Amino acid sequence: MLLFDIKRYAINDGPGIRVTIFMKGCPLACVWCHNPEGISPRAEKLYTRKKCIGCGACVDVCPTGALTLTEAGIVTNRSLCRTCGRCAEVCPTLAMEMSGREYSIDEVMREIEKETVFMDRSEGGVTFCGGEPLSHPSDLVALLDRCGALGIHRAVDTTLFASPDTVRSVMERTDLFLVDLKHMDSGSHRRFTGVPNERILSNLRMIAEAGIDFLIRVPLIEGVNADEENIFRSATFLASLPWKRKVVNLLPYHDIGKGKHDKRGTLYNPGLLPLSTPSEAVLQRCIDQFASCGITALIGG
């Protein structure tokens, strides 16, 4: 399987101290995505201009002549680049780096097992993230089974944009789902993420009716989903689920993904869609709307 990161000592990806496994590839392409390097299912080359010292080692080693050293730094001819990673191997400052490395199930389990002492002390565990982990069902199921056999708490951070059969298979092996609720209107959901939302909402209801624990996060963005109508529809939908937790984490918008797009050589929000951080008044109104439906909304998490 292709991973683009393994994060240790994570404290925001479920209970306790966790190790988070980032699987590469996602069927969504959210305009505000914090991990755009996880969208493509293939390995990618990243370039950080401020780290580059202009030594030219990457230019010399490139087998296809795809790199040129200019006053603006290294320029890549994407039509020639094979993403072989030779440039990253020789870069002395890590200005060039690869996002995406193949791991076997055994290799991932060795990384997870290194952290079990911290998991045990904090009642933590492992979180499978992305990208979209449900895009790798066989690998994900194998890892969940291995972790379950060791008594490791298992969380899956997912969009839920997957087949019901995949979700059923995963939920049988999962202690907690972490799910973002992005928009209740399917057309708007498609506009901002690239896919409609019917499958997502259906899968969320299926998880709730099966009694599986889940956490809901709402990436709250003015110009996208912070309006009164969408929050009302979100709150009433969640209130209709057989769900004991009844807590939502509101995550105010920020543009942390912009710098990662710069590294990828891609544009952040290329359509110049209106995205902004909600005001304190909007946050309070959202909290009140969720409360009116019996749901506690917390900022952050």
mmCIF file of C-alpha atoms in Angstrom:
data_model
loop_
_atom_site.group_PDB
_atom_site.id
_atom_site.type_symbol
_atom_site.label_atom_id
_atom_site.label_comp_id
_atom_site.label_asym_id
_atom_site.label_seq_id
_atom_site.Cartn_x
_atom_site.Cartn_y
_atom_site.Cartn_z
ATOM 1 C CA MET A 1 0.000 0.000 0.000
ATOM 2 C CA LEU A 2 1.108 3.587 -0.633
ATOM 3 C CA LEU A 3 1.410 5.795 2.464
ATOM 4 C CA PHE A 4 2.358 9.460 2.546
ATOM 5 C CA ASP A 5 2.928 9.842 6.273
ATOM 6 C CA ILE A 6 3.024 8.082 9.623
ATOM 7 C CA LYS A 7 2.360 10.477 12.495
ATOM 8 C CA ARG A 8 3.367 9.457 15.996
ATOM 9 C CA TYR A 9 2.123 10.943 19.289
ATOM 10 C CA ALA A 10 -1.049 12.222 17.584
ATOM 11 C CA ILE A 11 -3.605 13.643 20.026
ATOM 12 C CA ASN A 12 -6.322 14.952 17.681
ATOM 13 C CA ASP A 13 -7.138 11.776 15.759
ATOM 14 C CA GLY A 14 -9.166 9.958 18.407
ATOM 15 C CA PRO A 15 -8.790 9.235 22.137
ATOM 16 C CA GLY A 16 -5.421 9.147 23.871
ATOM 17 C CA ILE A 17 -2.018 9.161 22.209
ATOM 18 C CA ARG A 18 -2.174 7.565 18.786
ATOM 19 C CA VAL A 19 -0.188 6.651 15.717
ATOM 20 C CA THR A 20 -1.922 7.885 12.554
ATOM 21 C CA ILE A 21 -1.386 6.092 9.252
ATOM 22 C CA PHE A 22 -1.964 8.256 6.171
ATOM 23 C CA MET A 23 -3.024 6.224 3.119
ATOM 24 C CA LYS A 24 -2.589 7.871 -0.272
ATOM 25 C CA GLY A 25 -5.488 8.464 -2.643
ATOM 26 C CA CYS A 26 -8.894 10.075 -2.105
ATOM 27 C CA PRO A 27 -12.046 10.181 -4.282
ATOM 28 C CA LEU A 28 -12.804 13.686 -2.980
ATOM 29 C CA ALA A 29 -10.878 16.841 -3.867
ATOM 30 C CA CYS A 30 -12.118 19.337 -1.281
ATOM 31 C CA VAL A 31 -11.251 22.901 -2.207
ATOM 32 C CA TRP A 32 -9.893 23.519 1.316
ATOM 33 C CA CYS A 33 -8.122 20.139 1.693
ATOM 34 C CA HIS A 34 -5.453 20.212 4.419
ATOM 35 C CA ASN A 35 -3.604 17.222 2.917
ATOM 36 C CA PRO A 36 -3.701 17.700 -0.866
ATOM 37 C CA GLU A 37 -0.660 15.452 -1.178
ATOM 38 C CA GLY A 38 -3.012 12.637 -0.153
ATOM 39 C CA ILE A 39 -5.479 13.108 -3.033
ATOM 40 C CA SER A 40 -3.530 11.382 -5.815
ATOM 41 C CA PRO A 41 -3.190 7.587 -5.470
ATOM 42 C CA ARG A 42 0.296 7.801 -6.955
ATOM 43 C CA ALA A 43 3.636 8.958 -5.572
ATOM 44 C CA GLU A 44 4.334 12.672 -6.053
ATOM 45 C CA LYS A 45 7.360 14.912 -5.947
ATOM 46 C CA LEU A 46 7.237 17.942 -3.646
ATOM 47 C CA TYR A 47 9.522 20.973 -3.866
ATOM 48 C CA THR A 48 10.091 23.596 -1.156
ATOM 49 C CA ARG A 49 11.672 26.667 -2.733
ATOM 50 C CA LYS A 50 12.914 28.230 0.521
ATOM 51 C CA LYS A 51 14.941 25.109 1.335
ATOM 52 C CA CYS A 52 16.665 25.037 -2.055
ATOM 53 C CA ILE A 53 20.323 26.174 -2.125
ATOM 54 C CA GLY A 54 20.610 25.950 -5.908
ATOM 55 C CA CYS A 55 23.328 23.300 -5.913
ATOM 56 C CA GLY A 56 21.996 21.661 -9.072
ATOM 57 C CA ALA A 57 22.506 18.093 -7.812
ATOM 58 C CA CYS A 58 18.906 17.212 -8.722
ATOM 59 C CA VAL A 59 19.330 18.622 -12.229
ATOM 60 C CA ASP A 60 22.459 16.549 -12.815
ATOM 61 C CA VAL A 61 20.925 13.281 -11.623
ATOM 62 C CA CYS A 62 17.541 13.522 -13.376
ATOM 63 C CA PRO A 63 17.480 10.716 -16.005
ATOM 64 C CA THR A 64 15.000 12.490 -18.290
ATOM 65 C CA GLY A 65 16.284 16.070 -18.092
ATOM 66 C CA ALA A 66 13.008 17.205 -16.538
ATOM 67 C CA LEU A 67 14.602 19.710 -14.132
ATOM 68 C CA THR A 68 15.992 23.175 -14.798
ATOM 69 C CA LEU A 69 17.698 25.498 -12.323
ATOM 70 C CA THR A 70 16.345 29.035 -12.705
ATOM 71 C CA GLU A 71 16.387 32.256 -10.694
ATOM 72 C CA ALA A 72 13.037 31.164 -9.267
ATOM 73 C CA GLY A 73 14.465 27.803 -8.183
ATOM 74 C CA ILE A 74 14.014 24.377 -9.715
ATOM 75 C CA VAL A 75 11.415 24.139 -12.466
ATOM 76 C CA THR A 76 10.022 20.721 -13.400
ATOM 77 C CA ASN A 77 8.813 19.797 -16.851
ATOM 78 C CA ARG A 78 5.883 17.618 -15.807
ATOM 79 C CA SER A 79 5.665 15.968 -19.221
ATOM 80 C CA LEU A 80 9.194 14.583 -18.779
ATOM 81 C CA CYS A 81 9.179 13.789 -15.050
ATOM 82 C CA ARG A 82 8.767 10.078 -14.245
ATOM 83 C CA THR A 83 8.485 10.674 -10.482
ATOM 84 C CA CYS A 84 11.395 8.273 -9.990
ATOM 85 C CA GLY A 85 12.614 10.083 -6.855
ATOM 86 C CA ARG A 86 16.275 10.338 -7.855
ATOM 87 C CA CYS A 87 16.216 14.106 -7.282
ATOM 88 C CA ALA A 88 14.910 13.657 -3.727
ATOM 89 C CA GLU A 89 17.590 11.065 -2.992
ATOM 90 C CA VAL A 90 20.436 13.490 -3.744
ATOM 91 C CA CYS A 91 18.927 16.740 -2.419
ATOM 92 C CA PRO A 92 21.098 17.810 0.557
ATOM 93 C CA THR A 93 18.475 20.117 2.118
ATOM 94 C CA LEU A 94 15.317 18.041 1.477
ATOM 95 C CA ALA A 95 13.976 20.767 -0.786
ATOM 96 C CA MET A 96 12.994 17.889 -3.065
ATOM 97 C CA GLU A 97 11.047 15.101 -1.386
ATOM 98 C CA MET A 98 8.729 12.292 -2.372
ATOM 99 C CA SER A 99 5.198 11.958 -1.073
ATOM 100 C CA GLY A 100 4.223 8.321 -1.178
ATOM 101 C CA ARG A 101 6.127 5.169 -0.218
ATOM 102 C CA GLU A 102 5.104 1.555 -0.613
ATOM 103 C CA TYR A 103 4.706 -0.406 2.625
ATOM 104 C CA SER A 104 3.781 -4.012 3.286
ATOM 105 C CA ILE A 105 1.236 -4.938 5.958
ATOM 106 C CA ASP A 106 4.084 -6.259 8.119
ATOM 107 C CA GLU A 107 6.040 -3.009 7.792
ATOM 108 C CA VAL A 108 3.060 -0.910 8.862
ATOM 109 C CA MET A 109 2.385 -3.205 11.818
ATOM 110 C CA ARG A 110 5.989 -2.877 12.962
ATOM 111 C CA GLU A 111 5.597 0.908 12.982
ATOM 112 C CA ILE A 112 2.346 0.628 14.942
ATOM 113 C CA GLU A 113 3.728 -1.829 17.477
ATOM 114 C CA LYS A 114 6.636 0.498 18.288
ATOM 115 C CA GLU A 115 4.099 2.890 19.868
ATOM 116 C CA THR A 116 2.026 0.453 21.928
ATOM 117 C CA VAL A 117 3.578 1.529 25.237
ATOM 118 C CA PHE A 118 2.284 5.083 24.691
ATOM 119 C CA MET A 119 -1.089 3.795 23.520
ATOM 120 C CA ASP A 120 -1.500 1.629 26.608
ATOM 121 C CA ARG A 121 -0.627 4.404 29.043
ATOM 122 C CA SER A 122 -3.003 6.924 27.446
ATOM 123 C CA GLU A 123 -5.797 4.598 26.292
ATOM 124 C CA GLY A 124 -4.875 5.535 22.742
ATOM 125 C CA GLY A 125 -4.512 3.450 19.619
ATOM 126 C CA VAL A 126 -4.100 3.659 15.862
ATOM 127 C CA THR A 127 -6.012 5.852 13.398
ATOM 128 C CA PHE A 128 -6.150 5.079 9.693
ATOM 129 C CA CYS A 129 -6.436 8.290 7.746
ATOM 130 C CA GLY A 130 -5.762 9.687 4.304
ATOM 131 C CA GLY A 131 -6.448 10.454 1.671
ATOM 132 C CA GLU A 132 -9.249 7.966 2.082
ATOM 133 C CA PRO A 133 -8.508 4.665 3.846
ATOM 134 C CA LEU A 134 -11.712 3.082 2.480
ATOM 135 C CA SER A 135 -10.126 3.350 -0.971
ATOM 136 C CA HIS A 136 -7.789 0.546 0.180
ATOM 137 C CA PRO A 137 -10.299 -1.931 1.637
ATOM 138 C CA SER A 138 -8.227 -5.120 1.571
ATOM 139 C CA ASP A 139 -5.172 -3.494 3.137
ATOM 140 C CA LEU A 140 -7.302 -1.628 5.662
ATOM 141 C CA VAL A 141 -9.202 -4.760 6.714
ATOM 142 C CA ALA A 142 -5.953 -6.687 7.101
ATOM 143 C CA LEU A 143 -4.475 -3.972 9.317
ATOM 144 C CA LEU A 144 -7.647 -3.660 11.383
ATOM 145 C CA ASP A 145 -7.653 -7.425 11.967
ATOM 146 C CA ARG A 146 -3.998 -7.424 13.005
ATOM 147 C CA CYS A 147 -4.519 -4.494 15.377
ATOM 148 C CA GLY A 148 -7.656 -6.091 16.814
ATOM 149 C CA ALA A 149 -5.762 -9.302 17.564
ATOM 150 C CA LEU A 150 -3.318 -7.214 19.617
ATOM 151 C CA GLY A 151 -6.059 -5.356 21.479
ATOM 152 C CA ILE A 152 -5.158 -2.009 19.887
ATOM 153 C CA HIS A 153 -7.976 0.566 19.708
ATOM 154 C CA ARG A 154 -8.836 1.188 16.041
ATOM 155 C CA ALA A 155 -10.187 4.398 14.518
ATOM 156 C CA VAL A 156 -10.867 5.139 10.849
ATOM 157 C CA ASP A 157 -10.868 8.770 9.687
ATOM 158 C CA THR A 158 -12.989 8.665 6.541
ATOM 159 C CA THR A 159 -15.197 10.589 4.138
ATOM 160 C CA LEU A 160 -17.505 7.517 3.981
ATOM 161 C CA PHE A 161 -17.548 7.881 0.198
ATOM 162 C CA ALA A 162 -17.336 4.144 -0.464
ATOM 163 C CA SER A 163 -19.587 1.210 -1.257
ATOM 164 C CA PRO A 164 -21.894 0.018 1.539
ATOM 165 C CA ASP A 165 -20.200 -3.400 1.392
ATOM 166 C CA THR A 166 -16.816 -1.816 2.064
ATOM 167 C CA VAL A 167 -18.215 0.212 4.957
ATOM 168 C CA ARG A 168 -19.868 -2.899 6.471
ATOM 169 C CA SER A 169 -16.637 -4.862 6.253
ATOM 170 C CA VAL A 170 -14.652 -2.073 7.904
ATOM 171 C CA MET A 171 -17.193 -1.208 10.595
ATOM 172 C CA GLU A 172 -17.139 -4.812 11.847
ATOM 173 C CA ARG A 173 -13.482 -4.243 12.718
ATOM 174 C CA THR A 174 -13.522 -0.601 13.856
ATOM 175 C CA ASP A 175 -13.973 0.880 17.335
ATOM 176 C CA LEU A 176 -14.491 4.460 16.183
ATOM 177 C CA PHE A 177 -15.172 6.355 12.968
ATOM 178 C CA LEU A 178 -14.101 9.977 12.524
ATOM 179 C CA VAL A 179 -16.339 11.544 9.874
ATOM 180 C CA ASP A 180 -16.427 15.041 8.377
ATOM 181 C CA LEU A 181 -19.908 16.333 7.521
ATOM 182 C CA LYS A 182 -19.163 18.851 4.795
ATOM 183 C CA HIS A 183 -22.503 19.865 3.268
ATOM 184 C CA MET A 184 -26.098 18.647 3.288
ATOM 185 C CA ASP A 185 -26.969 19.801 -0.251
ATOM 186 C CA SER A 186 -25.683 17.256 -2.753
ATOM 187 C CA GLY A 187 -25.098 19.797 -5.535
ATOM 188 C CA SER A 188 -23.117 22.083 -3.249
ATOM 189 C CA HIS A 189 -21.212 19.078 -1.906
ATOM 190 C CA ARG A 190 -20.227 18.169 -5.450
ATOM 191 C CA ARG A 191 -19.206 21.772 -6.180
ATOM 192 C CA PHE A 192 -16.829 21.967 -3.225
ATOM 193 C CA THR A 193 -15.574 18.368 -3.016
ATOM 194 C CA GLY A 194 -16.041 16.891 -6.481
ATOM 195 C CA VAL A 195 -18.571 14.225 -5.431
ATOM 196 C CA PRO A 196 -22.258 14.152 -4.347
ATOM 197 C CA ASN A 197 -23.190 13.311 -0.759
ATOM 198 C CA GLU A 198 -26.004 10.714 -0.922
ATOM 199 C CA ARG A 199 -23.662 7.772 -0.422
ATOM 200 C CA ILE A 200 -21.932 9.513 2.478
ATOM 201 C CA LEU A 201 -25.157 10.260 4.349
ATOM 202 C CA SER A 202 -26.516 6.766 3.710
ATOM 203 C CA ASN A 203 -23.340 5.147 5.038
ATOM 204 C CA LEU A 204 -23.362 7.381 8.106
ATOM 205 C CA ARG A 205 -26.912 6.325 8.900
ATOM 206 C CA MET A 206 -25.923 2.683 8.421
ATOM 207 C CA ILE A 207 -23.070 3.044 10.910
ATOM 208 C CA ALA A 208 -25.328 4.747 13.437
ATOM 209 C CA GLU A 209 -28.055 2.108 13.123
ATOM 210 C CA ALA A 210 -25.430 -0.621 13.622
ATOM 211 C CA GLY A 211 -24.455 0.980 16.939
ATOM 212 C CA ILE A 212 -20.886 1.760 15.874
ATOM 213 C CA ASP A 213 -19.305 4.727 17.661
ATOM 214 C CA PHE A 214 -18.486 7.780 15.562
ATOM 215 C CA LEU A 215 -17.338 11.369 15.930
ATOM 216 C CA ILE A 216 -18.608 14.117 13.624
ATOM 217 C CA ARG A 217 -16.425 17.052 12.591
ATOM 218 C CA VAL A 218 -17.777 19.956 10.544
ATOM 219 C CA PRO A 219 -15.130 21.972 8.662
ATOM 220 C CA LEU A 220 -16.944 25.279 9.129
ATOM 221 C CA ILE A 221 -16.404 27.674 6.232
ATOM 222 C CA GLU A 222 -18.114 30.961 5.427
ATOM 223 C CA GLY A 223 -19.190 30.834 1.792
ATOM 224 C CA VAL A 224 -19.491 27.043 1.891
ATOM 225 C CA ASN A 225 -21.506 25.548 4.726
ATOM 226 C CA ALA A 226 -21.805 28.001 7.661
ATOM 227 C CA ASP A 227 -25.150 29.448 6.538
ATOM 228 C CA GLU A 228 -28.253 28.966 8.682
ATOM 229 C CA GLU A 229 -30.012 26.607 6.273
ATOM 230 C CA ASN A 230 -27.117 24.162 5.978
ATOM 231 C CA ILE A 231 -26.453 24.131 9.722
ATOM 232 C CA PHE A 232 -30.170 23.522 10.373
ATOM 233 C CA ARG A 233 -30.203 20.630 7.898
ATOM 234 C CA SER A 234 -26.976 19.229 9.378
ATOM 235 C CA ALA A 235 -28.314 19.416 12.929
ATOM 236 C CA THR A 236 -31.688 17.876 12.108
ATOM 237 C CA PHE A 237 -30.054 15.049 10.129
ATOM 238 C CA LEU A 238 -27.666 14.210 12.959
ATOM 239 C CA ALA A 239 -30.464 14.448 15.527
ATOM 240 C CA SER A 240 -32.424 11.874 13.514
ATOM 241 C CA LEU A 241 -29.674 9.257 13.917
ATOM 242 C CA PRO A 242 -29.686 6.690 16.750
ATOM 243 C CA TRP A 243 -26.544 8.225 18.184
ATOM 244 C CA LYS A 244 -25.613 8.349 21.875
ATOM 245 C CA ARG A 245 -22.648 10.708 21.639
ATOM 246 C CA LYS A 246 -24.550 13.736 20.214
ATOM 247 C CA VAL A 247 -21.391 15.891 20.029
ATOM 248 C CA VAL A 248 -20.113 17.749 16.977
ATOM 249 C CA ASN A 249 -16.716 19.395 16.606
ATOM 250 C CA LEU A 250 -16.789 22.607 14.573
ATOM 251 C CA LEU A 251 -13.473 23.230 12.813
ATOM 252 C CA PRO A 252 -13.167 26.876 11.690
ATOM 253 C CA TYR A 253 -11.630 27.309 8.244
ATOM 254 C CA HIS A 254 -7.956 28.055 7.678
ATOM 255 C CA ASP A 255 -5.862 27.811 4.519
ATOM 256 C CA ILE A 256 -3.094 25.512 5.790
ATOM 257 C CA GLY A 257 -3.359 23.524 2.570
ATOM 258 C CA LYS A 258 -2.105 26.438 0.473
ATOM 259 C CA GLY A 259 1.548 25.847 1.298
ATOM 260 C CA LYS A 260 1.238 22.178 0.412
ATOM 261 C CA HIS A 261 -0.221 23.071 -2.981
ATOM 262 C CA ASP A 262 2.819 25.294 -3.529
ATOM 263 C CA LYS A 263 5.067 22.277 -2.864
ATOM 264 C CA ARG A 264 3.071 20.164 -5.319
ATOM 265 C CA GLY A 265 3.160 22.834 -8.003
ATOM 266 C CA THR A 266 -0.645 23.014 -7.986
ATOM 267 C CA LEU A 267 -3.048 25.860 -7.214
ATOM 268 C CA TYR A 268 -5.030 26.233 -4.014
ATOM 269 C CA ASN A 269 -8.697 27.039 -4.697
ATOM 270 C CA PRO A 270 -8.147 27.541 -8.442
ATOM 271 C CA GLY A 271 -11.775 28.574 -8.957
ATOM 272 C CA LEU A 272 -11.382 31.412 -6.435
ATOM 273 C CA LEU A 273 -14.424 30.215 -4.534
ATOM 274 C CA PRO A 274 -15.368 32.352 -1.517
ATOM 275 C CA LEU A 275 -13.782 30.729 1.541
ATOM 276 C CA SER A 276 -13.360 32.515 4.860
ATOM 277 C CA THR A 277 -13.152 31.874 8.593
ATOM 278 C CA PRO A 278 -16.508 32.245 10.391
ATOM 279 C CA SER A 279 -16.851 35.123 12.848
ATOM 280 C CA GLU A 280 -17.470 34.639 16.560
ATOM 281 C CA ALA A 281 -21.113 35.571 15.981
ATOM 282 C CA VAL A 282 -21.476 32.883 13.287
ATOM 283 C CA LEU A 283 -19.798 30.282 15.502
ATOM 284 C CA GLN A 284 -22.178 31.069 18.359
ATOM 285 C CA ARG A 285 -25.186 30.915 16.038
ATOM 286 C CA CYS A 286 -24.059 27.475 14.819
ATOM 287 C CA ILE A 287 -23.585 26.279 18.402
ATOM 288 C CA ASP A 288 -27.089 27.489 19.247
ATOM 289 C CA GLN A 289 -28.598 25.800 16.180
ATOM 290 C CA PHE A 290 -27.062 22.443 17.091
ATOM 291 C CA ALA A 291 -28.136 22.881 20.729
ATOM 292 C CA SER A 292 -31.746 23.426 19.628
ATOM 293 C CA CYS A 293 -31.614 19.904 18.176
ATOM 294 C CA GLY A 294 -30.094 18.375 21.302
ATOM 295 C CA ILE A 295 -26.532 18.274 19.974
ATOM 296 C CA THR A 296 -23.517 19.795 21.738
ATOM 297 C CA ALA A 297 -21.234 21.681 19.325
ATOM 298 C CA LEU A 298 -17.640 22.286 20.405
ATOM 299 C CA ILE A 299 -15.067 24.508 18.695
ATOM 300 C CA GLY A 300 -12.018 22.525 17.583
ATOM 301 C CA GLY A 301 -11.150 18.927 18.318
#
